[in-house]
Coordinates of C-alpha atoms in Angstrom, one line a residue:
X1 CA 40.8 35.5 183.0
X2 CA 37.2 36.6 182.4
X3 CA 35.3 36.4 185.6
X4 CA 38.3 36.4 187.9
X5 CA 37.7 40.0 188.9
X6 CA 34.2 39.2 190.0
X7 CA 35.4 36.3 192.0
X8 CA 38.3 38.2 193.6
X9 CA 36.0 41.1 194.6
X10 CA 33.5 38.7 196.0
X11 CA 36.3 36.9 197.9
X12 CA 37.6 40.2 199.4
X13 CA 34.1 41.3 200.4
X14 CA 33.2 37.8 201.8
X15 CA 30.3 37.6 199.3
X16 CA 29.8 33.9 198.8
X17 CA 26.4 33.6 197.2
X18 CA 27.2 31.6 194.0
X19 CA 24.6 29.0 193.2
X20 CA 25.6 26.2 190.9
X21 CA 23.4 25.2 187.9
X22 CA 21.9 21.7 188.0
X23 CA 23.2 21.0 184.5
X24 CA 26.8 21.5 185.8
X25 CA 26.2 19.3 188.8
X26 CA 24.7 16.6 186.6
X27 CA 27.6 16.7 184.1
X28 CA 30.2 16.2 186.9
X29 CA 28.4 13.8 189.2
X30 CA 27.5 11.3 186.5
X31 CA 31.1 10.1 186.7
X32 CA 30.8 9.2 190.4
X33 CA 27.7 7.1 190.5
X34 CA 29.5 4.0 191.9
X35 CA 30.6 5.9 195.0
X36 CA 27.1 6.9 196.3
X37 CA 25.4 3.5 196.9
X38 CA 24.4 3.1 200.6
X39 CA 26.2 6.4 201.5
X40 CA 25.1 9.4 203.5
X41 CA 25.6 12.6 201.5
X42 CA 25.9 16.0 203.1
X43 CA 25.4 19.3 201.3
X44 CA 26.4 21.6 204.1
X45 CA 26.4 24.9 202.3
X46 CA 23.0 24.5 200.7
X47 CA 19.5 25.9 201.2
X48 CA 17.4 22.8 200.1
X49 CA 14.7 25.1 198.7
X50 CA 17.2 26.8 196.4
X51 CA 20.3 24.5 196.1
X52 CA 20.6 22.5 193.0
X53 CA 22.9 20.1 194.8
X54 CA 20.0 19.2 197.1
X55 CA 17.6 18.9 194.3
X56 CA 20.0 16.7 192.3
X57 CA 20.5 14.2 195.1
X58 CA 16.8 14.2 196.1
X59 CA 15.7 13.5 192.5
X60 CA 18.3 10.8 192.1
X61 CA 18.0 9.4 195.7
X62 CA 16.7 6.0 194.6
X63 CA 18.7 5.8 191.4
X64 CA 22.0 6.4 193.3
X65 CA 20.9 4.1 196.2
X66 CA 21.6 6.7 198.9
X67 CA 21.2 5.9 202.5
X68 CA 20.5 9.5 203.6
X69 CA 20.7 13.0 202.3
X70 CA 21.4 16.0 204.6
X71 CA 21.4 19.6 203.7
X72 CA 22.0 22.6 205.9
X73 CA 21.4 26.3 205.3
X74 CA 23.4 29.2 206.6
X75 CA 21.3 32.1 207.8
X76 CA 21.0 35.4 206.0
X77 CA 20.9 34.1 202.5
X78 CA 19.5 36.7 200.1
X79 CA 17.8 34.0 198.1
X80 CA 15.0 32.3 200.0
X81 CA 12.1 29.9 199.5
X82 CA 9.5 32.6 200.3
X83 CA 6.7 30.8 198.6
X84 CA 7.2 28.0 201.2
X85 CA 7.2 30.5 204.1
X86 CA 10.7 29.6 205.1
X87 CA 12.3 32.5 207.0
X88 CA 15.3 33.7 204.9
X89 CA 17.3 34.7 208.0
X90 CA 17.1 31.4 209.8
X91 CA 19.5 28.5 209.5
X92 CA 17.9 25.1 209.2
X93 CA 18.6 21.5 208.2
X94 CA 16.7 18.8 206.4
X95 CA 17.3 15.1 206.5
X96 CA 15.8 12.6 204.0
X97 CA 16.0 8.8 204.1
X98 CA 13.3 8.2 201.5
X99 CA 12.0 9.8 198.3
X100 CA 8.7 8.6 196.9
X101 CA 6.5 9.4 193.9
X102 CA 4.6 12.2 195.7
X103 CA 2.3 13.1 192.7
X104 CA 1.7 9.5 191.6
X105 CA 2.7 10.0 188.0
X106 CA 4.9 6.9 188.0
X107 CA 8.3 8.8 188.1
X108 CA 10.3 10.8 190.5
X109 CA 11.3 14.2 189.3
X110 CA 11.6 17.8 190.6
X111 CA 7.9 18.2 191.2
X112 CA 8.1 15.2 193.7
X113 CA 11.0 16.9 195.5
X114 CA 9.0 20.2 195.7
X115 CA 6.0 18.3 197.2
X116 CA 8.3 16.5 199.6
X117 CA 9.7 19.8 200.8
X118 CA 6.2 21.1 201.4
X119 CA 5.3 18.0 203.4
X120 CA 8.5 17.6 205.4
X121 CA 9.2 20.7 207.5
X122 CA 12.9 21.7 208.0
X123 CA 14.3 21.7 211.4
X124 CA 15.7 25.0 212.7
X125 CA 19.3 24.9 213.8
X126 CA 20.4 26.3 217.1
X127 CA 23.2 28.3 215.5
X128 CA 23.7 30.2 212.3
X129 CA 24.4 27.1 210.1
X130 CA 28.1 27.8 209.7
X131 CA 29.9 24.6 208.6
X132 CA 32.3 25.2 211.4
X133 CA 29.7 25.2 214.2
X134 CA 29.4 22.3 216.6
X135 CA 26.0 21.1 215.3
X136 CA 27.1 21.2 211.7
X137 CA 30.3 19.3 212.6
X138 CA 28.2 16.6 214.2
X139 CA 26.3 16.3 210.9
X140 CA 29.6 16.2 209.0
X141 CA 30.8 13.3 211.2
X142 CA 27.7 11.3 210.1
X143 CA 28.4 11.9 206.4
X144 CA 30.3 9.6 204.0
X145 CA 30.5 12.1 201.1
X146 CA 30.3 15.9 201.1
X147 CA 29.2 17.5 197.9
X148 CA 28.7 21.3 197.5
X149 CA 30.0 24.6 196.3
X150 CA 31.6 26.0 199.5
X151 CA 32.2 29.7 200.2
X152 CA 35.0 30.9 198.1
X153 CA 36.3 33.1 200.9
X154 CA 36.5 30.2 203.3
X155 CA 37.8 27.5 200.9
X156 CA 41.1 26.9 202.9
X157 CA 39.2 26.3 206.2
X158 CA 36.6 24.3 204.4
X159 CA 39.1 21.8 202.9
X160 CA 41.1 21.7 206.2
X161 CA 37.9 20.5 208.0
X162 CA 37.2 17.8 205.4
X163 CA 40.7 16.5 205.7
X164 CA 40.7 16.6 209.5
X165 CA 37.5 14.5 209.6
X166 CA 38.8 12.2 206.8
X167 CA 35.8 12.8 204.6
X168 CA 35.3 12.0 200.9
X169 CA 34.2 15.0 198.9
X170 CA 33.3 16.6 195.6
X171 CA 33.5 20.4 195.8
X172 CA 33.9 23.5 193.5
X173 CA 36.6 26.1 193.7
X174 CA 38.6 28.4 191.5
X175 CA 41.7 26.9 189.9
X176 CA 43.8 29.5 191.8
X177 CA 43.2 27.4 194.9
X178 CA 45.7 25.0 193.4
X179 CA 48.5 27.4 194.4
X180 CA 47.3 28.0 198.0
X181 CA 50.0 26.9 200.5
X182 CA 47.3 24.9 202.3
X183 CA 46.0 23.1 199.2
X184 CA 49.0 22.4 197.0
X185 CA 50.7 20.0 199.5
X186 CA 47.5 18.0 199.5
X187 CA 47.6 17.8 195.7
X188 CA 51.3 16.8 195.8
X189 CA 50.6 14.1 198.3
X190 CA 47.7 12.7 196.2
X191 CA 45.1 13.5 198.9
X192 CA 43.1 15.8 196.6
X193 CA 42.9 16.1 192.8
X194 CA 40.8 17.7 190.1
X195 CA 37.5 16.2 188.9
X196 CA 36.2 16.2 185.3
X197 CA 35.6 20.0 185.2
X198 CA 33.3 22.5 183.6
X199 CA 32.9 22.8 179.8
X200 CA 35.5 25.2 178.5
X201 CA 36.8 25.8 182.1
X202 CA 34.1 28.3 182.8
X203 CA 30.7 28.3 184.5
X204 CA 27.7 30.5 185.1
X205 CA 26.6 30.8 188.7
X206 CA 23.2 32.1 189.8
X207 CA 24.1 35.1 191.9
X208 CA 22.7 38.4 193.2
X209 CA 26.0 40.1 192.3
X210 CA 26.8 42.1 189.2
X211 CA 28.6 40.3 186.4
X212 CA 31.6 42.3 185.4
X213 CA 33.3 39.5 183.3
X214 CA 34.9 40.8 180.1
X215 CA 34.2 37.6 178.1
X216 CA 31.1 37.1 176.1
X217 CA 28.4 34.4 176.6
X218 CA 26.8 36.3 179.5
X219 CA 23.5 35.0 181.0
X220 CA 21.0 37.2 182.7
X221 CA 21.0 36.9 186.5
X222 CA 24.3 35.0 186.5
X223 CA 28.0 35.6 186.9
X224 CA 30.3 34.0 184.4
X225 CA 33.5 32.8 186.1
X226 CA 36.4 31.2 184.2
X227 CA 39.0 28.9 185.7
X228 CA 36.5 27.1 188.0
X229 CA 37.2 23.4 188.8
X230 CA 35.9 20.5 190.8
X231 CA 38.2 19.1 193.6
X232 CA 37.7 15.6 194.9
X233 CA 39.4 12.7 196.7
X234 CA 37.2 10.1 195.1
X235 CA 38.9 7.8 192.6
X236 CA 37.7 8.5 189.0
X237 CA 38.6 7.0 185.7
X238 CA 40.0 10.3 184.4
X239 CA 42.8 10.0 187.0
X240 CA 44.1 6.8 185.4
X241 CA 44.1 8.0 181.7
X242 CA 47.6 8.3 180.3
X243 CA 48.5 11.6 178.7
X244 CA 49.6 11.0 175.1
X245 CA 53.0 12.7 174.4
X246 CA 54.3 13.3 170.9
X247 CA 56.6 16.3 170.8
X248 CA 60.4 15.9 170.9
X249 CA 62.8 17.8 173.1
X250 CA 65.1 20.5 171.8
X251 CA 67.0 23.0 173.9
X252 CA 65.7 25.8 171.7
X253 CA 62.0 25.0 172.3
X254 CA 62.4 24.0 175.9
X255 CA 64.9 26.5 177.6
X256 CA 66.0 25.9 181.1
X257 CA 65.2 28.3 183.9
X258 CA 68.0 30.7 185.0
X259 CA 67.4 29.9 188.7
X260 CA 66.2 26.3 188.7
X261 CA 67.4 23.1 187.0
X262 CA 64.4 22.4 184.9
X263 CA 63.0 23.1 181.4
X264 CA 60.0 25.3 180.8
X265 CA 57.0 23.8 179.1
X266 CA 54.3 26.3 178.0
X267 CA 51.5 23.9 177.3
X268 CA 50.6 20.5 178.9
X269 CA 50.2 19.1 175.4
X270 CA 53.8 20.1 174.6
X271 CA 55.4 17.9 177.3
X272 CA 58.2 16.2 175.4
X273 CA 58.0 12.5 175.1
X274 CA 61.8 12.0 175.2
X275 CA 62.8 14.2 178.2
X276 CA 63.2 12.5 181.6
X277 CA 64.4 15.5 183.7
X278 CA 62.5 18.0 185.7
X279 CA 59.9 20.1 183.8
X280 CA 58.0 23.3 184.8
X281 CA 54.4 23.0 183.4
X282 CA 51.3 25.2 183.7
X283 CA 49.0 24.6 186.7
X284 CA 46.4 23.5 184.1
X285 CA 48.5 20.3 183.8
X286 CA 46.8 19.1 187.0
X287 CA 43.6 18.6 184.9
X288 CA 45.5 15.9 183.0
X289 CA 47.6 14.6 185.9
X290 CA 47.9 10.8 186.2
X291 CA 49.9 9.9 189.3
X292 CA 50.9 6.6 187.6
X293 CA 52.6 8.5 184.8
X294 CA 54.0 11.6 186.5
X295 CA 55.5 12.7 189.9
X296 CA 54.8 16.1 191.2
X297 CA 57.9 17.6 192.8
X298 CA 56.5 20.9 193.9
X299 CA 55.8 24.5 192.9
X300 CA 58.0 27.6 193.2
X301 CA 57.2 28.1 196.8
X302 CA 57.2 24.5 197.8
X303 CA 60.7 24.1 196.2
X304 CA 61.9 27.4 197.6
X305 CA 63.0 28.6 194.2
X306 CA 64.9 31.9 194.4
X307 CA 62.9 35.1 193.6
X308 CA 59.7 33.0 194.1
X309 CA 59.2 32.2 190.4
X310 CA 61.1 30.7 187.5
X311 CA 63.1 33.1 185.2
X312 CA 64.3 32.6 181.7
X313 CA 66.9 35.1 180.2
X314 CA 65.9 37.4 183.1
X315 CA 62.2 37.3 182.3
X316 CA 59.8 36.3 185.0
X317 CA 57.6 33.3 183.9
X318 CA 54.1 32.3 184.9
X319 CA 53.5 30.1 187.9
X320 CA 54.5 26.5 187.3
X321 CA 54.2 23.0 188.7
X322 CA 57.4 21.0 188.6
X323 CA 57.1 17.4 187.5
X324 CA 59.1 14.4 186.3
X325 CA 58.0 11.4 184.4
X326 CA 57.8 8.3 186.5
X327 CA 60.1 5.3 186.1
X328 CA 63.2 7.2 185.2
X329 CA 66.7 7.3 186.6
X330 CA 66.8 10.5 188.7
X331 CA 70.6 10.8 188.2
X332 CA 70.4 11.2 184.5
X333 CA 69.6 14.9 184.2

């Protein structure tokens, strides 16, 4: 996929400076409004002077009815608020319990947030601002909901911490994370699922790294990454929308795997309406997954399928999630 090479190289080199555009944040978080009232929101991978997550929540603090907003910054960020004389190599935090009309124009917008940041000095952290540090964990314990774009290279650890402290969250990752042995069991157990997503399944991130994506639609100063998704454990309407099925099963169009008793389905939209057995579907199925309509049985590794992948007529197939429609007799197929 276009953009995957950039992401893989960044992951390998532990380069995690990918800053999310505010328009992408707005497009996703508009679906979660009911969850934020009287809640403490933590953005624990976010320089408040640069992070659009912080800016979004500060601008919408009163509209969402937040109780408190906390943001923490990891030291050494190459993007810094120099015009505000904030040392780029220092980790700090900022906590907000009130956002007012700073410029007196009758509305709260980004200019008010900028004035607020100039008036309210951030507090320097004792450590480096790592989300795994003791002081950042104490802030995590206070939070009701965590919203951020966590380091791609530390995604497994990041999610493990959220689950350990039983936190609600809305976070960004690449869809390949679905296949991680630490993440897929959480999806299968309905402890984490996909959010509404990015338009076209791709996003442009503000980043100091070179964009080597092969697809078009490049933007100056940004990296285009395809296959990025939002993960959450907050209930959303999308999760209860039934996938409309219309195709009919035929053995010719839906062959069985050589090494597993299931049929192969190449596209989520092609799931047959009249087949009640086990089906191997693309991982993109999870974007349409309704737990009231389907049951996730596992993936190749979870089910211990021989050769580690499904084969048809000796040909190795793409990675699949194995599912079954709910409410069927499991002895029929």
